[in-house]
CSV table of C-alpha atoms and ligand atoms in Angstrom, one decimal:
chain,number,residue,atom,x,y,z
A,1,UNK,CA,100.0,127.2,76.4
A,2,UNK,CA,101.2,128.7,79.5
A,3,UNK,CA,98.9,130.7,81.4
A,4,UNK,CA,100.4,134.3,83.2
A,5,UNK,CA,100.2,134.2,86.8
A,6,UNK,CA,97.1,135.6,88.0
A,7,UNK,CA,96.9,138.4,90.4
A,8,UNK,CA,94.8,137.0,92.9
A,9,UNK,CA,92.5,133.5,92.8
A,10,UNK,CA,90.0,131.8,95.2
A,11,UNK,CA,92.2,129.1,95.5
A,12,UNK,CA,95.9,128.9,95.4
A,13,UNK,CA,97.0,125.1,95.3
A,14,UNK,CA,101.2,124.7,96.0
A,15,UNK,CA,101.9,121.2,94.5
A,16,UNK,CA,101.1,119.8,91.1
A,17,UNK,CA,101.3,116.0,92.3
A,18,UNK,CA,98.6,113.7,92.1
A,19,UNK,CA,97.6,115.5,95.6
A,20,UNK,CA,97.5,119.1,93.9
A,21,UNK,CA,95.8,118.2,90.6
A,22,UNK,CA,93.3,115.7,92.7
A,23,UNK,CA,92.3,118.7,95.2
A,24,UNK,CA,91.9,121.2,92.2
A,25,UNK,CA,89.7,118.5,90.3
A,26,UNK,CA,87.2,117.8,93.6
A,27,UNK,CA,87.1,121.9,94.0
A,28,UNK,CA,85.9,122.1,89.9
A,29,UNK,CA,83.5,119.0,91.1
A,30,UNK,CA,82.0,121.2,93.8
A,31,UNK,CA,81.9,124.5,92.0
A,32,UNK,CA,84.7,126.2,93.1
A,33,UNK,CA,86.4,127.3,89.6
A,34,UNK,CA,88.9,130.5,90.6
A,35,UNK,CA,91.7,127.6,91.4
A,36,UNK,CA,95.5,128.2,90.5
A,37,UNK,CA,97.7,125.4,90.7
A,38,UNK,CA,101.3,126.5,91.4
A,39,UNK,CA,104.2,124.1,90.3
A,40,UNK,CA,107.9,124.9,90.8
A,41,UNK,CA,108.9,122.4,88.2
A,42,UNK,CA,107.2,120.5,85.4
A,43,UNK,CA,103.8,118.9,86.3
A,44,UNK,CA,104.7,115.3,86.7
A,45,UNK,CA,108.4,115.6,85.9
A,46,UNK,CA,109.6,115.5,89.7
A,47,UNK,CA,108.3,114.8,93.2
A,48,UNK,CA,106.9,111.9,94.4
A,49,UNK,CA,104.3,111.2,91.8
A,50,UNK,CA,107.1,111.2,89.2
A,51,UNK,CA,108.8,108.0,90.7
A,52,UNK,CA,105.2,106.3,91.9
A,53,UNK,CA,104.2,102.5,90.9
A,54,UNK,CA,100.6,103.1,91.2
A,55,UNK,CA,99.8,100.7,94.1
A,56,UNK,CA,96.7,100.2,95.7
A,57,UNK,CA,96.4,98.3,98.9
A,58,UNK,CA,93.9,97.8,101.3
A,59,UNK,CA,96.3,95.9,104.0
A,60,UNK,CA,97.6,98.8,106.4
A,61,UNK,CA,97.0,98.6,110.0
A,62,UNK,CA,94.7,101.9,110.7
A,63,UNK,CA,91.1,101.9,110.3
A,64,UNK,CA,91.4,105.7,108.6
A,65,UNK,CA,93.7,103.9,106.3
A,66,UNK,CA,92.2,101.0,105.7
A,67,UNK,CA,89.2,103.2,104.4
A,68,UNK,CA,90.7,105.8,102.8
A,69,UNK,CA,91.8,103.0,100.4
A,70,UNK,CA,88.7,101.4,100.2
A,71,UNK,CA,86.6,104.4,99.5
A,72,UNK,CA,89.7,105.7,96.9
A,73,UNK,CA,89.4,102.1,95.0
A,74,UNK,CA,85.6,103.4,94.0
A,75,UNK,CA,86.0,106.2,93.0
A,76,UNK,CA,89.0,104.1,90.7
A,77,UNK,CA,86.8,101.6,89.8
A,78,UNK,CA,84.4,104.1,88.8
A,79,UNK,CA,87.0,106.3,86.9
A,80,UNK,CA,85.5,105.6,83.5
A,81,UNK,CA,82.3,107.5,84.3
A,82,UNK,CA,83.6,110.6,85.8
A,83,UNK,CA,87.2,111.1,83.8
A,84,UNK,CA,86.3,108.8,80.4
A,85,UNK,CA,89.2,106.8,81.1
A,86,UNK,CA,89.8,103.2,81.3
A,87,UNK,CA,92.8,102.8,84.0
A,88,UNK,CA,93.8,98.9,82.9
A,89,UNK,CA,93.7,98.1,86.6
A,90,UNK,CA,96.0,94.6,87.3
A,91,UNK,CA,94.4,92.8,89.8
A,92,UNK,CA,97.9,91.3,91.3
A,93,UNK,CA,97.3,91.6,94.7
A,94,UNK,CA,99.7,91.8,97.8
A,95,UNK,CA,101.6,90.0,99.9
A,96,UNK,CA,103.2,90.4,102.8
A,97,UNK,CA,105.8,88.4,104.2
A,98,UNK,CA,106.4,88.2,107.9
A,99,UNK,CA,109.9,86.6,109.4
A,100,UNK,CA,109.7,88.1,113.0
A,101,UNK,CA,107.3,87.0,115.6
A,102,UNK,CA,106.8,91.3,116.0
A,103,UNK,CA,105.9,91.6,112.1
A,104,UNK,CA,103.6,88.7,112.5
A,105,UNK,CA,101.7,90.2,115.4
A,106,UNK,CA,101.1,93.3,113.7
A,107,UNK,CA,99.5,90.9,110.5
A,108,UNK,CA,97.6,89.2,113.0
A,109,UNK,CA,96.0,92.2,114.3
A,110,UNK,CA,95.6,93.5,110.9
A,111,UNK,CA,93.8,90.5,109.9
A,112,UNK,CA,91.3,91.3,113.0
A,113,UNK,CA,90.8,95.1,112.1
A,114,UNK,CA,90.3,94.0,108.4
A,115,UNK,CA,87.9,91.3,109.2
A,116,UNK,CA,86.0,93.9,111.4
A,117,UNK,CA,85.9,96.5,108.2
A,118,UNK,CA,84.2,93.7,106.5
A,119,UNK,CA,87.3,93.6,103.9
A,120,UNK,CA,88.4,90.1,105.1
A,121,UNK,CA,92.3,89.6,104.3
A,122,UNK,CA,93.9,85.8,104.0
A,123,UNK,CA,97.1,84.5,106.7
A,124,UNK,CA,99.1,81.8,105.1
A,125,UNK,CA,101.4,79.1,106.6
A,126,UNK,CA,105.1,79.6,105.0
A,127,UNK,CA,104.1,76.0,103.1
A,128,UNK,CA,100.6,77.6,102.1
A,129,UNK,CA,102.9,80.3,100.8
A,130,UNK,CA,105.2,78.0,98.7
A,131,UNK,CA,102.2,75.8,97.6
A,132,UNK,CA,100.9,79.1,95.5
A,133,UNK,CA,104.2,81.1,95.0
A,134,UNK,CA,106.9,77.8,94.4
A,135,UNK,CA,109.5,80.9,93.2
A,136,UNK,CA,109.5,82.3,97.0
A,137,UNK,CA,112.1,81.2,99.6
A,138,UNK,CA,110.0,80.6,102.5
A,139,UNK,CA,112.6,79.5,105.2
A,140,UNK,CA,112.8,82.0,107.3
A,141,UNK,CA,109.4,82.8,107.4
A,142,UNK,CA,106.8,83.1,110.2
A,143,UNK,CA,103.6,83.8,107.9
A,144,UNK,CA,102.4,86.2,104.7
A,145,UNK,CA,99.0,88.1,104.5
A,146,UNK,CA,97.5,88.3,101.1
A,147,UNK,CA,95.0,90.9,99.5
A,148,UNK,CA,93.8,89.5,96.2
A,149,UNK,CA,91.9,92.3,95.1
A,150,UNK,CA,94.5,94.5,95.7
A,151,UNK,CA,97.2,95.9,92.5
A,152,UNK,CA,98.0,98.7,90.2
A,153,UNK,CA,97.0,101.5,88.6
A,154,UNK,CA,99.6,103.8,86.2
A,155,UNK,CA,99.8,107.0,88.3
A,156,UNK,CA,100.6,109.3,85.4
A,157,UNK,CA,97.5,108.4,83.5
A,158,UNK,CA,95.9,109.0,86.9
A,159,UNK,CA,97.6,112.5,87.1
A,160,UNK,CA,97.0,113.6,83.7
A,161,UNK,CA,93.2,112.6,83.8
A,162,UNK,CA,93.0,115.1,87.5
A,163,UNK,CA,95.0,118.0,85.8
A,164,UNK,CA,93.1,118.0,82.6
A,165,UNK,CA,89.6,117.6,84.2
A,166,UNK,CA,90.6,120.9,86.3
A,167,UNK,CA,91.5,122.5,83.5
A,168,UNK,CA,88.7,121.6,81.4
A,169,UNK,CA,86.7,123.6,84.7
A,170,UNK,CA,88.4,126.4,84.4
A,171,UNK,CA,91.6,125.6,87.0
A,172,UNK,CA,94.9,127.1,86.2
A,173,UNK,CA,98.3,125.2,86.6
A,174,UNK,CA,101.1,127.1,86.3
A,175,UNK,CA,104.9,125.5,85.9
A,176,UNK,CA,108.2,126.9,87.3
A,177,UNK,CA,106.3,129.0,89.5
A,178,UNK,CA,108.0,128.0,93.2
A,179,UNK,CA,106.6,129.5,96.3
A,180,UNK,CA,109.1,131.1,98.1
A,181,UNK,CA,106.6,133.3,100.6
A,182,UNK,CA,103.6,133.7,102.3
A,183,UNK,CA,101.6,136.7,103.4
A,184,UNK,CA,100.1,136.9,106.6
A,185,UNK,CA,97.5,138.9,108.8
A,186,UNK,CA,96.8,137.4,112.0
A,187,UNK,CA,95.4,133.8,111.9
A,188,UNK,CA,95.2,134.2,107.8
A,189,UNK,CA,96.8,134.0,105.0
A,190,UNK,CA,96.3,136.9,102.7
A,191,UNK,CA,98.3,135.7,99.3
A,192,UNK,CA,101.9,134.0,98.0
A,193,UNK,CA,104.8,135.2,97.0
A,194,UNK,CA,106.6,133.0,94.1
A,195,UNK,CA,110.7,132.9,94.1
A,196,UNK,CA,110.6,135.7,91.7
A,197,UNK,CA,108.4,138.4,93.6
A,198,UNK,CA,105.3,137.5,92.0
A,199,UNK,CA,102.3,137.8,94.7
A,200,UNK,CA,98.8,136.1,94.1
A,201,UNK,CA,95.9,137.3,96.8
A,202,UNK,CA,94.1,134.2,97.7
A,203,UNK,CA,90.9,133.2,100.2
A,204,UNK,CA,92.8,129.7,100.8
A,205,UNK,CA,96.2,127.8,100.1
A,206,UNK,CA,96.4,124.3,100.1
A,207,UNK,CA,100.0,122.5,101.0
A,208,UNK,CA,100.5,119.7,98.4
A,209,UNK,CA,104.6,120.2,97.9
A,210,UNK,CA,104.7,116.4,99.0
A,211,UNK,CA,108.2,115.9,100.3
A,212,UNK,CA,108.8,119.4,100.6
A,213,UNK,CA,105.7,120.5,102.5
A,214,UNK,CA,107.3,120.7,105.3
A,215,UNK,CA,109.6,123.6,103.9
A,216,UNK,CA,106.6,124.7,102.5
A,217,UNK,CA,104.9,125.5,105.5
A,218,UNK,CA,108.2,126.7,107.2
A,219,UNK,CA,107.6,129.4,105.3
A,220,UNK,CA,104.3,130.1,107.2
A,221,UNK,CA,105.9,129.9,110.0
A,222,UNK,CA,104.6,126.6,110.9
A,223,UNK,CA,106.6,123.3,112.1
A,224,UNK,CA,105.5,120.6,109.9
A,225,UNK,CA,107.6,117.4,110.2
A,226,UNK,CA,107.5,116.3,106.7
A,227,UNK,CA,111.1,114.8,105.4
A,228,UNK,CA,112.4,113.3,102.2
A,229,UNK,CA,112.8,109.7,102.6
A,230,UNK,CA,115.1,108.2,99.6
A,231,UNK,CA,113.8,105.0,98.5
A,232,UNK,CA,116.0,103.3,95.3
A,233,UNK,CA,114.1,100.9,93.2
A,234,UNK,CA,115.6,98.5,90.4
A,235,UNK,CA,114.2,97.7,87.4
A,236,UNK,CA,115.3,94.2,85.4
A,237,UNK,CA,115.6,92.8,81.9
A,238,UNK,CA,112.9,90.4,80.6
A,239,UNK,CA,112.7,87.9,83.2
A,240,UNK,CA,110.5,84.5,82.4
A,241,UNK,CA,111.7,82.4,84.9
A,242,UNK,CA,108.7,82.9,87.4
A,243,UNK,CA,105.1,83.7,86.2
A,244,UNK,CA,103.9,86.7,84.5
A,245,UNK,CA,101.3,87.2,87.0
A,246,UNK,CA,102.1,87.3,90.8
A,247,UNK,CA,101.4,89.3,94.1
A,248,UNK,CA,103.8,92.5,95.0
A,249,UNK,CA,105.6,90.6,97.3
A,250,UNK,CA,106.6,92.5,100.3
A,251,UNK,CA,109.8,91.7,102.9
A,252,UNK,CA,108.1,93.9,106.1
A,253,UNK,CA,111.9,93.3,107.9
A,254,UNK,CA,113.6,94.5,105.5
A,255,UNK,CA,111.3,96.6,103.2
A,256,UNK,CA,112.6,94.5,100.4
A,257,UNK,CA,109.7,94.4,97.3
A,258,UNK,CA,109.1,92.8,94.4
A,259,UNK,CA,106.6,93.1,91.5
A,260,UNK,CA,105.7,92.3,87.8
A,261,UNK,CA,106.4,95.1,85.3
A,262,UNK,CA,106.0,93.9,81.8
A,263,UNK,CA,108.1,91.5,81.0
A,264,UNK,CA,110.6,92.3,84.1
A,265,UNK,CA,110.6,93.1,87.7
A,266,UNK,CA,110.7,96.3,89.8
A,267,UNK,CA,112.5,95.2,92.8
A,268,UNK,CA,112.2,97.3,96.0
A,269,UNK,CA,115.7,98.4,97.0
A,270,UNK,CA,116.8,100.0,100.6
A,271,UNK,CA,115.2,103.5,101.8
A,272,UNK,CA,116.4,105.3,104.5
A,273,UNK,CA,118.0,108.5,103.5
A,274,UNK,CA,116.3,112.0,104.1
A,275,UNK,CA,117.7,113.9,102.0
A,276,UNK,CA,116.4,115.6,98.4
A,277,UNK,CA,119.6,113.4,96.1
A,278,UNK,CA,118.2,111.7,93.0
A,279,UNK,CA,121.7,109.7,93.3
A,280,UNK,CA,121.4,106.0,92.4
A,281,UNK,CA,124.8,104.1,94.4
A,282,UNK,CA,126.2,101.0,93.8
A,283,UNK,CA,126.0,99.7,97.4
A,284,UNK,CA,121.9,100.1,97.0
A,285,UNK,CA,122.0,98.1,93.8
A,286,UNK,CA,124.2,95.4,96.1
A,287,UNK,CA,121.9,95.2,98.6
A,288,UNK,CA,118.5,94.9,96.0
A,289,UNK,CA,120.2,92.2,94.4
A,290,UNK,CA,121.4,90.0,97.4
A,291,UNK,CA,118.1,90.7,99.0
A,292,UNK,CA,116.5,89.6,95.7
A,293,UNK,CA,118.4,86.6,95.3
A,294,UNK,CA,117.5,85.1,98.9
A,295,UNK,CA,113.6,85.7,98.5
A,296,UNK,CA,113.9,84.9,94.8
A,297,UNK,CA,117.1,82.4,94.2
A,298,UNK,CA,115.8,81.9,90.4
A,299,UNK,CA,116.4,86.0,90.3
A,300,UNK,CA,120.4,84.6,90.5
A,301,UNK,CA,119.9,84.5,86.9
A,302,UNK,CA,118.1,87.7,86.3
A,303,UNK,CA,120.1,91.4,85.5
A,304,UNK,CA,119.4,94.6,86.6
A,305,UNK,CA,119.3,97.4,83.9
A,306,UNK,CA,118.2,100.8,85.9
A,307,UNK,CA,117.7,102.1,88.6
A,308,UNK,CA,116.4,105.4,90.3
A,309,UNK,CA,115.7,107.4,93.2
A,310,UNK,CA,112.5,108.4,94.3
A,311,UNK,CA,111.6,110.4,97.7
A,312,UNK,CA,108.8,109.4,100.1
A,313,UNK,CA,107.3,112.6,102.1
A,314,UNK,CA,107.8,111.2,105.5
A,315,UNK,CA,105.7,111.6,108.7
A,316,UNK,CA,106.9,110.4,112.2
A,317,UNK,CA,104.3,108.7,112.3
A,318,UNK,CA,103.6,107.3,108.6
A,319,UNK,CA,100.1,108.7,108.3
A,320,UNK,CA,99.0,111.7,106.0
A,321,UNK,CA,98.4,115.4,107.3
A,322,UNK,CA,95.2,116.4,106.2
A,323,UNK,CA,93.8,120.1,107.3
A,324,UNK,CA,94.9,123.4,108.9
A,325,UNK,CA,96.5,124.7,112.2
A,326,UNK,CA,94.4,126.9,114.3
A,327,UNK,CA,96.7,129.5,114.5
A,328,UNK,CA,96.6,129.4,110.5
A,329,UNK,CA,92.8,128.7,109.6
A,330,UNK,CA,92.9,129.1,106.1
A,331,UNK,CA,96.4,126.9,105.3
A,332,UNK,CA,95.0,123.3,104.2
A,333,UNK,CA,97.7,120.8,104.7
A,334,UNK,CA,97.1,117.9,102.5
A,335,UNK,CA,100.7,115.9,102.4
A,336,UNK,CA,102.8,113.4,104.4
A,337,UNK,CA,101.8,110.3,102.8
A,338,UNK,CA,104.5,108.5,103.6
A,339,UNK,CA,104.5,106.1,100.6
A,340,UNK,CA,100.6,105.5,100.0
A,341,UNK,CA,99.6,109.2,98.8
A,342,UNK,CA,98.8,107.8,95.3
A,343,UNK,CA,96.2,105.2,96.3
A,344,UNK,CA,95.0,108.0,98.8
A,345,UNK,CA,94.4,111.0,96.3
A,346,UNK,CA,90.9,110.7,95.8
A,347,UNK,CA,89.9,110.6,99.0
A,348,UNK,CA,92.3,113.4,99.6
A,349,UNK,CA,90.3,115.8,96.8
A,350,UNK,CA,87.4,115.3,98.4
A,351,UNK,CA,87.9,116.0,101.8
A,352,UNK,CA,90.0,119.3,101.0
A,353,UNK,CA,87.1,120.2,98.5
A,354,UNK,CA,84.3,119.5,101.7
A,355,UNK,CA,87.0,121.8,104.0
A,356,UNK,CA,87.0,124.7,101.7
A,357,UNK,CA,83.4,124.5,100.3
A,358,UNK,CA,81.8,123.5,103.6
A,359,UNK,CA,83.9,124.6,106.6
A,360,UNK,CA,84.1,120.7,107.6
A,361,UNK,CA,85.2,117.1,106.7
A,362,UNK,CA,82.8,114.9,105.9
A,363,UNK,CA,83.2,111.6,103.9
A,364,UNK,CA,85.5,110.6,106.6
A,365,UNK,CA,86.2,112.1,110.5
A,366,UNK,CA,89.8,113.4,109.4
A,367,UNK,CA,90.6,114.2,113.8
A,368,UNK,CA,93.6,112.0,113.5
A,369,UNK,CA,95.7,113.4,110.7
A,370,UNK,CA,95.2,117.0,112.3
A,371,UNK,CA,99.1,118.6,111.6
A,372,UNK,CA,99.1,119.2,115.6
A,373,UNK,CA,99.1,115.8,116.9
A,374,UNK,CA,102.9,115.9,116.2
A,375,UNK,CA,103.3,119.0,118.8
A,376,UNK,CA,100.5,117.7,121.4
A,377,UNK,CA,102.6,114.0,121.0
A,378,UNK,CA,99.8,112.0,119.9
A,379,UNK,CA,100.1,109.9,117.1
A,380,UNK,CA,99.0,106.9,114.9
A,381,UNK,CA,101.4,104.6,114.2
A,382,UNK,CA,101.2,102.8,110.7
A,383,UNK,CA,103.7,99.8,110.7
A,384,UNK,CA,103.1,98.5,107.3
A,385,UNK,CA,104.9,100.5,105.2
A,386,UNK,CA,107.1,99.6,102.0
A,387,UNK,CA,109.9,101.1,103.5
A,388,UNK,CA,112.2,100.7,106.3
A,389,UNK,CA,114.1,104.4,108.1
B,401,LIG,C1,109.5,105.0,94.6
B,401,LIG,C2,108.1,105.3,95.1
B,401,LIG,C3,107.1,104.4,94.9
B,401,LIG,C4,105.8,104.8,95.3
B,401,LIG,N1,104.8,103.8,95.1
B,401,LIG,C5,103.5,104.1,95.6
B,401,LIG,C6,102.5,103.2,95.4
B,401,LIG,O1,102.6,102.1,94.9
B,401,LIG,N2,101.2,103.6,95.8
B,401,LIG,C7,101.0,104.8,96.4
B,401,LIG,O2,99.8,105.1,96.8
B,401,LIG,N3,102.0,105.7,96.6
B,401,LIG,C8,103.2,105.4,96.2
B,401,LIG,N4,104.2,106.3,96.4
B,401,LIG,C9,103.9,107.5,97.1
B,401,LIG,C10,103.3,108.5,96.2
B,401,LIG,O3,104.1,108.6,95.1
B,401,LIG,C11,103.2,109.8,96.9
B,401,LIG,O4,102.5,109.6,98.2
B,401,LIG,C12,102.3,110.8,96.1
B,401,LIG,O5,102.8,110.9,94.8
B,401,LIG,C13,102.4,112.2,96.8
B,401,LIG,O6,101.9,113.1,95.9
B,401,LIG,P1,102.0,114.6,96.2
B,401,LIG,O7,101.2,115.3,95.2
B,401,LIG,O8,101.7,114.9,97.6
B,401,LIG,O9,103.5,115.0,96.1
B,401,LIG,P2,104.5,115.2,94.8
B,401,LIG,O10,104.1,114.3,93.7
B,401,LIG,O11,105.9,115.2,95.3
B,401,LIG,O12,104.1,116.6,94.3
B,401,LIG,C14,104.5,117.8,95.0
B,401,LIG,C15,104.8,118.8,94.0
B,401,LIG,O13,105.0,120.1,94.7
B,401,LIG,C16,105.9,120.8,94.0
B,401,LIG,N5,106.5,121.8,94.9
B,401,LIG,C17,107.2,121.6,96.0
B,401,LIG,N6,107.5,122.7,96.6
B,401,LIG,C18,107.0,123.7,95.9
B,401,LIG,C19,107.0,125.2,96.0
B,401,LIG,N7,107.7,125.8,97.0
B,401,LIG,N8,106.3,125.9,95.0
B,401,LIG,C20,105.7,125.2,94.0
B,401,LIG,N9,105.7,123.9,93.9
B,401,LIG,C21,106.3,123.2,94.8
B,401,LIG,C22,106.9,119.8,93.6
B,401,LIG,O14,107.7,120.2,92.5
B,401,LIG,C23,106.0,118.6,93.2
B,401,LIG,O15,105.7,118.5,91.9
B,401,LIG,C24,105.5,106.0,95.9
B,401,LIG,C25,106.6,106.9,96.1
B,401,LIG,C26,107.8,106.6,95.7
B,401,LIG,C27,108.9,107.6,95.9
């Protein structure tokens, strides 16, 4: 049943994605059980979450990313324990696919950083890569990297599992309640305002609006270069043609993907966009099926029967913004994922949780994602993206 709107709350979380509900769950964790969870939709029905394949990679070319995933892929492996769910992990692993001396460069280093964080990765020859995946056009290729332990999770079972854990601790999620306002006394926020006039006093508010953070904190005033980035993917009938099992196979030129769903394929169509349309167009199903078809010539013979549009919450600089602007101590930014936030939400929880409860990050030294290395110009590139802009 719907809960009423509170009048005030310790916490006041904007965002029900797997961000939101993995924050709310790490405050229950810690003890902290006056948490409101404020959803302008239906929890799970839109944002990024909603359109998510449930990847988890270790191959990225930041150390903070790098072992945001690792420590994340415990606390997945572990998920049994602390949620009493079995999450059917499929150990595909990833691979990606280098046809530019640049691309390969960046493999190569990530090889060196990976190797360093003791979470080796293997470099293939383009004929090492056709020895184990015969289905792949190698031609034009200069290497792949491959992850074996690497694959996917189902990110709604992952959602549901944080929201109803919070809500078994006493959290609050409430649905078409849309932040339209903040209130503010100096360097705090005092409460929210909701679209229809409703205020709630709060201690903190977290940011979790994913691609619409940055609008969210817009409204505090702040400058938060978060965007929507469009990404299409296509889905295909029963395809048997090339093994059920395989890597998600990743194009880094042109953010082309591929991977095994059931019986068919979800094949990674073009991004680019920034803009909020759910609009599937017939040039993007073009371009997924002529990319598909040069990687994959068997897929010649395969037929595309959906589609859809999901949004990415973009950063310039394709890392996360975790924490709060001094001029605004007690706004927690948690958002900006830039395409890995799912694989990244436990590691999120906690280190909001440690912020609120203890003042402080501490699982991991959070410096870099600070929201004001956009305005001082100082940021951390991540190249390996499943996108391209
Ligand atoms: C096609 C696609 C595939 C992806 N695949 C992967 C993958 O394999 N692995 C991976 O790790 N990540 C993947 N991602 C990225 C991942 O889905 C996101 O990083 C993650 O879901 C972000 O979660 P979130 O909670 O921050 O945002 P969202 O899920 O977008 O949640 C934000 C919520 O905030 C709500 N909201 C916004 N504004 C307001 C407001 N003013 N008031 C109240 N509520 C508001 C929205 O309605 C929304 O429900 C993928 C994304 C897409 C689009």
């Amino acid at each position: 049943m719907q809960k009423e709107l509170p009048s005030k709350a310790n916490v006041v979380i904007i965002g029900s994605g797997v961000i939101g509900a993995g924050i709310a769950c790490q405050l229950i964790k810690r003890g902290i059980d006056d948490v409101v969870v404020l959803e302008q939709g239906e929890i799970g029905a839109q944002g990024a979450t909603s359109k998510c394949i449930g990847g988890l990679r270790t191959q990225f070319s930041t150390a903070i990313n790098i072992r945001f995933s690792l420590i994340s892929r415990e606390v997945f492996r572990n998920f049994k324990e602390q949620f009493g769910i079995d999450l059917n992990f499929r150990p595909y692993g990833y691979l990606f696919l280098a046809t530019r001396e640049k691309e390969w460069s960046v493999l190569l280093d990530t090889s060196r950083l990976m190797t360093r964080l003791k979470t080796p990765l293997e470099l293939f020859t383009p004929q090492e890569v056709a020895q184990q995946w015969p289905f792949l056009d190698v031609k034009d290729l200069v290497g792949g990297s491959y992850t074996k332990d690497d694959g996917f999770y189902d990110p709604h079972t992952v959602l549901w599992a944080y929201v109803k854990k919070a809500r078994l601790g006493g959290a609050v999620f409430i649905e078409g309640a849309k932040i339209g306002g903040v209130l503010r006394s100096g360097k705090k926020i005092t409460g929210v305002e909701t679209t229809k006039g409703h205020q709630i006093k709060t201690e903190f508010v977290v940011n979790a609006a994913g691609p619409w953070a940055g609008q969210v904190a817009a409204l505090a005033g702040l400058d938060l270069p978060i965007e929507p980035l469009r990404r299409h993917l296509f889905f295909t009938d029963t395809f048997e043609e090339i093994p059920d099992v395989f890597p998600m196979v990743f194009d880094l030129n042109s953010g082309w993907y591929m991977k095994r769903e059931g019986k068919g394929l979800i094949l990674g169509g073009p991004s680019g966009e920034r803009s909020f349309s759910n609009d599937v167009n017939f040039d993007a199903e073009e371009w997924t099926a002529i990319e598909s078809i040069r990687r994959v010539p068997a897929l010649e013979r395969s037929r595309i029967i959906r589609g859809w549009v999901g949004h990415y919450e973009l950063t310039p600089d394709h890392h996360a913004v975790i924490g709060a602007f001094p001029e605004l101590e007690n706004f927690i930014c948690a958002a900006g994922f830039s395409g890995h936030g799912f694989q990244h939400s436990p590691i999120t929880g906690m280190l909001v949780a440690e912020l609120i409860t203890e003042g402080r990050a501490k699982t991991e030294d959070i410096y870099p994602l600070r929201p004001t290395r956009f305005r001082e110009d100082n940021l951390i590139h991540e190249p390996i993206t499943a996108f391209r802009e």
